[in-house]
Amino acid sequence: MKKIYILSYLLFCLSSQAMASDQGKIFPEMSGKTFAGTKVDIPNDLKGKISFITLGFGRESSKISEIWVKEFLKKYYKVKGVDFYIFPMLGDSIFVKGVSKVLEPTLRSQTPPEGQKHVMLVYQPLEPIKKYLDHSEDEKTYFYLVNKKGEIVWSDRGKFTLVKFANFKKNMTKLLKR
């Protein structure tokens, strides 16, 4: 039993340090319109509220993001001053621009009306964002907790685990107390 506690503690420590290089950075610039038609200008729109952000690079990221967002909403959906964004990262290739007229309405129709103001497809060069946020080529899904100044205070990547979410909640609790 003692080994399980030690292993859990080590995993928690590793998870909390997983993407420490992002901490303190201002979230990168992104702009566009949500599925609800609201203009979004990141990082300016992050200021004054705590934000949970998911970035998805690829189709498989949607299922991973869905689990994280579902858990986030259970705990924080009605908390004043807390918001969330889901950013599928599509890039700016000619192919993406060509299929966007079909892709966007399809994805919008699959998003519940109450969630449409939180989803914005990102059609801009991805490499500068990946480099700034130190993303690897292996991982497709990233999560960020951003403070009221637009600074990243926590980040992680990949599949949902209870250890990762406990670390997220710990950081969220600190922000909510400020």
Short mmCIF file of C-alpha atoms in Angstrom, two decimals:
data_model
loop_
_atom_site.label_atom_id
_atom_site.label_comp_id
_atom_site.label_asym_id
_atom_site.label_seq_id
_atom_site.Cartn_x
_atom_site.Cartn_y
_atom_site.Cartn_z
CA MET A 1 0.00 0.00 0.00
CA LYS A 2 2.86 2.34 0.84
CA LYS A 3 4.27 1.82 -2.68
CA ILE A 4 0.97 2.92 -4.21
CA TYR A 5 1.04 6.18 -2.24
CA ILE A 6 4.63 6.84 -3.23
CA LEU A 7 3.89 6.09 -6.88
CA SER A 8 0.81 8.34 -6.80
CA TYR A 9 2.84 11.15 -5.24
CA LEU A 10 5.59 10.80 -7.85
CA LEU A 11 3.05 10.85 -10.68
CA PHE A 12 1.45 13.95 -9.17
CA CYS A 13 4.83 15.69 -8.96
CA LEU A 14 5.73 14.74 -12.53
CA SER A 15 2.34 15.89 -13.76
CA SER A 16 2.66 19.23 -11.99
CA GLN A 17 6.02 19.79 -13.68
CA ALA A 18 4.90 18.41 -17.05
CA MET A 19 4.76 21.76 -18.82
CA ALA A 20 6.26 24.18 -16.33
CA SER A 21 8.05 26.01 -19.17
CA ASP A 22 4.73 27.60 -20.18
CA GLN A 23 4.03 29.09 -16.77
CA GLY A 24 4.14 32.86 -16.65
CA LYS A 25 3.85 33.30 -20.42
CA ILE A 26 1.05 35.42 -21.83
CA PHE A 27 -1.28 33.18 -23.83
CA PRO A 28 -0.49 33.55 -27.57
CA GLU A 29 -2.50 35.70 -29.96
CA MET A 30 -5.47 34.13 -31.70
CA SER A 31 -8.49 35.78 -33.20
CA GLY A 32 -11.66 34.82 -35.00
CA LYS A 33 -15.32 34.17 -34.30
CA THR A 34 -16.91 31.56 -32.10
CA PHE A 35 -19.62 29.27 -33.43
CA ALA A 36 -22.09 31.73 -31.86
CA GLY A 37 -20.64 34.57 -33.97
CA THR A 38 -18.87 36.35 -31.11
CA LYS A 39 -15.55 37.97 -32.05
CA VAL A 40 -12.66 36.65 -29.99
CA ASP A 41 -9.29 38.38 -29.56
CA ILE A 42 -6.92 36.33 -27.44
CA PRO A 43 -5.12 37.20 -25.14
CA ASN A 44 -7.05 40.48 -24.70
CA ASP A 45 -10.36 38.69 -24.07
CA LEU A 46 -8.77 36.61 -21.31
CA LYS A 47 -8.02 39.60 -19.12
CA GLY A 48 -10.19 40.04 -16.06
CA LYS A 49 -11.30 36.41 -15.81
CA ILE A 50 -9.86 32.98 -15.16
CA SER A 51 -9.92 30.85 -18.30
CA PHE A 52 -9.58 27.15 -19.05
CA ILE A 53 -8.41 26.62 -22.62
CA THR A 54 -8.10 23.50 -24.73
CA LEU A 55 -6.06 23.38 -27.92
CA GLY A 56 -6.65 20.45 -30.22
CA PHE A 57 -4.38 19.55 -33.12
CA GLY A 58 -6.13 16.78 -35.00
CA ARG A 59 -9.35 14.82 -35.03
CA GLU A 60 -8.43 12.53 -32.13
CA SER A 61 -8.05 15.54 -29.83
CA SER A 62 -11.80 16.20 -29.76
CA LYS A 63 -12.58 13.13 -27.64
CA ILE A 64 -9.79 13.94 -25.19
CA SER A 65 -10.90 17.58 -24.95
CA GLU A 66 -14.50 16.51 -24.44
CA ILE A 67 -13.62 14.55 -21.29
CA TRP A 68 -11.56 17.41 -19.83
CA VAL A 69 -14.24 20.01 -20.59
CA LYS A 70 -16.98 17.80 -19.15
CA GLU A 71 -15.07 17.49 -15.86
CA PHE A 72 -14.31 21.22 -15.85
CA LEU A 73 -17.99 22.10 -16.39
CA LYS A 74 -19.16 19.82 -13.56
CA LYS A 75 -17.12 21.83 -11.09
CA TYR A 76 -16.72 25.35 -12.50
CA TYR A 77 -19.46 26.13 -15.04
CA LYS A 78 -21.42 28.47 -12.76
CA VAL A 79 -18.45 30.01 -10.97
CA LYS A 80 -18.44 33.77 -11.52
CA GLY A 81 -15.36 35.10 -13.32
CA VAL A 82 -14.43 31.72 -14.83
CA ASP A 83 -14.68 30.99 -18.55
CA PHE A 84 -13.49 28.36 -21.00
CA TYR A 85 -12.53 28.14 -24.64
CA ILE A 86 -12.12 25.21 -27.00
CA PHE A 87 -9.78 25.96 -29.89
CA PRO A 88 -9.52 23.32 -32.61
CA MET A 89 -6.24 24.31 -34.28
CA LEU A 90 -6.74 23.91 -38.03
CA GLY A 91 -3.92 26.00 -39.48
CA ASP A 92 -3.87 28.12 -42.60
CA SER A 93 -3.20 25.64 -45.40
CA ILE A 94 -5.01 25.93 -48.73
CA PHE A 95 -6.67 22.57 -48.01
CA VAL A 96 -8.03 23.77 -44.65
CA LYS A 97 -9.31 26.99 -46.18
CA GLY A 98 -11.00 24.94 -48.90
CA VAL A 99 -12.83 22.56 -46.58
CA SER A 100 -13.67 25.15 -43.90
CA LYS A 101 -16.96 26.08 -45.57
CA VAL A 102 -18.14 22.49 -45.07
CA LEU A 103 -16.24 21.70 -41.88
CA GLU A 104 -17.33 24.67 -39.80
CA PRO A 105 -21.12 24.26 -40.23
CA THR A 106 -20.78 20.52 -39.55
CA LEU A 107 -18.82 21.08 -36.33
CA ARG A 108 -21.17 23.89 -35.27
CA SER A 109 -24.19 21.61 -35.69
CA GLN A 110 -22.50 19.01 -33.47
CA THR A 111 -21.90 21.57 -30.70
CA PRO A 112 -24.75 22.21 -28.23
CA PRO A 113 -26.13 25.78 -28.47
CA GLU A 114 -24.89 26.67 -24.97
CA GLY A 115 -21.35 25.63 -25.94
CA GLN A 116 -21.14 27.52 -29.23
CA LYS A 117 -19.94 30.75 -27.63
CA HIS A 118 -16.91 28.85 -26.30
CA VAL A 119 -15.67 27.19 -29.51
CA MET A 120 -13.54 28.96 -32.12
CA LEU A 121 -11.80 27.26 -35.01
CA VAL A 122 -8.28 28.66 -35.38
CA TYR A 123 -7.22 29.37 -38.98
CA GLN A 124 -3.73 30.77 -38.58
CA PRO A 125 -0.15 29.49 -38.84
CA LEU A 126 0.33 26.83 -36.17
CA GLU A 127 4.12 26.61 -35.99
CA PRO A 128 4.63 29.92 -34.13
CA ILE A 129 2.03 28.87 -31.53
CA LYS A 130 3.52 25.38 -31.16
CA LYS A 131 7.01 26.82 -30.78
CA TYR A 132 5.94 29.49 -28.27
CA LEU A 133 4.06 26.93 -26.16
CA ASP A 134 6.77 24.27 -26.57
CA HIS A 135 4.46 21.66 -28.09
CA SER A 136 5.75 18.29 -29.19
CA GLU A 137 4.83 16.61 -32.45
CA ASP A 138 3.63 13.52 -30.59
CA GLU A 139 0.87 15.13 -28.56
CA LYS A 140 -2.29 16.53 -30.11
CA THR A 141 -4.23 17.92 -27.13
CA TYR A 142 -3.16 20.63 -24.67
CA PHE A 143 -4.86 22.30 -21.70
CA TYR A 144 -4.18 25.66 -20.06
CA LEU A 145 -5.34 27.55 -17.03
CA VAL A 146 -4.89 31.28 -17.53
CA ASN A 147 -5.10 33.93 -14.81
CA LYS A 148 -6.88 37.31 -15.00
CA LYS A 149 -3.78 38.91 -16.55
CA GLY A 150 -3.77 36.43 -19.45
CA GLU A 151 -0.77 34.52 -18.05
CA ILE A 152 -0.53 30.74 -18.14
CA VAL A 153 -0.43 29.38 -14.57
CA TRP A 154 -0.93 25.68 -15.32
CA SER A 155 -0.74 23.49 -18.39
CA ASP A 156 -0.88 19.85 -19.28
CA ARG A 157 -1.35 17.62 -22.28
CA GLY A 158 -2.95 14.39 -23.32
CA LYS A 159 -5.56 12.15 -21.82
CA PHE A 160 -7.55 12.99 -18.71
CA THR A 161 -6.40 11.40 -15.46
CA LEU A 162 -7.53 12.01 -11.90
CA VAL A 163 -3.98 13.02 -10.96
CA LYS A 164 -3.85 15.66 -13.72
CA PHE A 165 -7.29 16.98 -12.80
CA ALA A 166 -6.36 17.15 -9.10
CA ASN A 167 -3.39 19.30 -10.07
CA PHE A 168 -5.66 21.48 -12.23
CA LYS A 169 -8.13 21.91 -9.33
CA LYS A 170 -5.30 22.83 -6.95
CA ASN A 171 -4.21 25.61 -9.30
CA MET A 172 -7.79 26.73 -9.94
CA THR A 173 -8.42 26.95 -6.19
CA LYS A 174 -5.37 29.21 -5.79
CA LEU A 175 -6.66 31.52 -8.54
CA LEU A 176 -10.18 31.66 -7.11
CA LYS A 177 -8.83 32.71 -3.70
CA ARG A 178 -7.05 35.76 -5.15
#
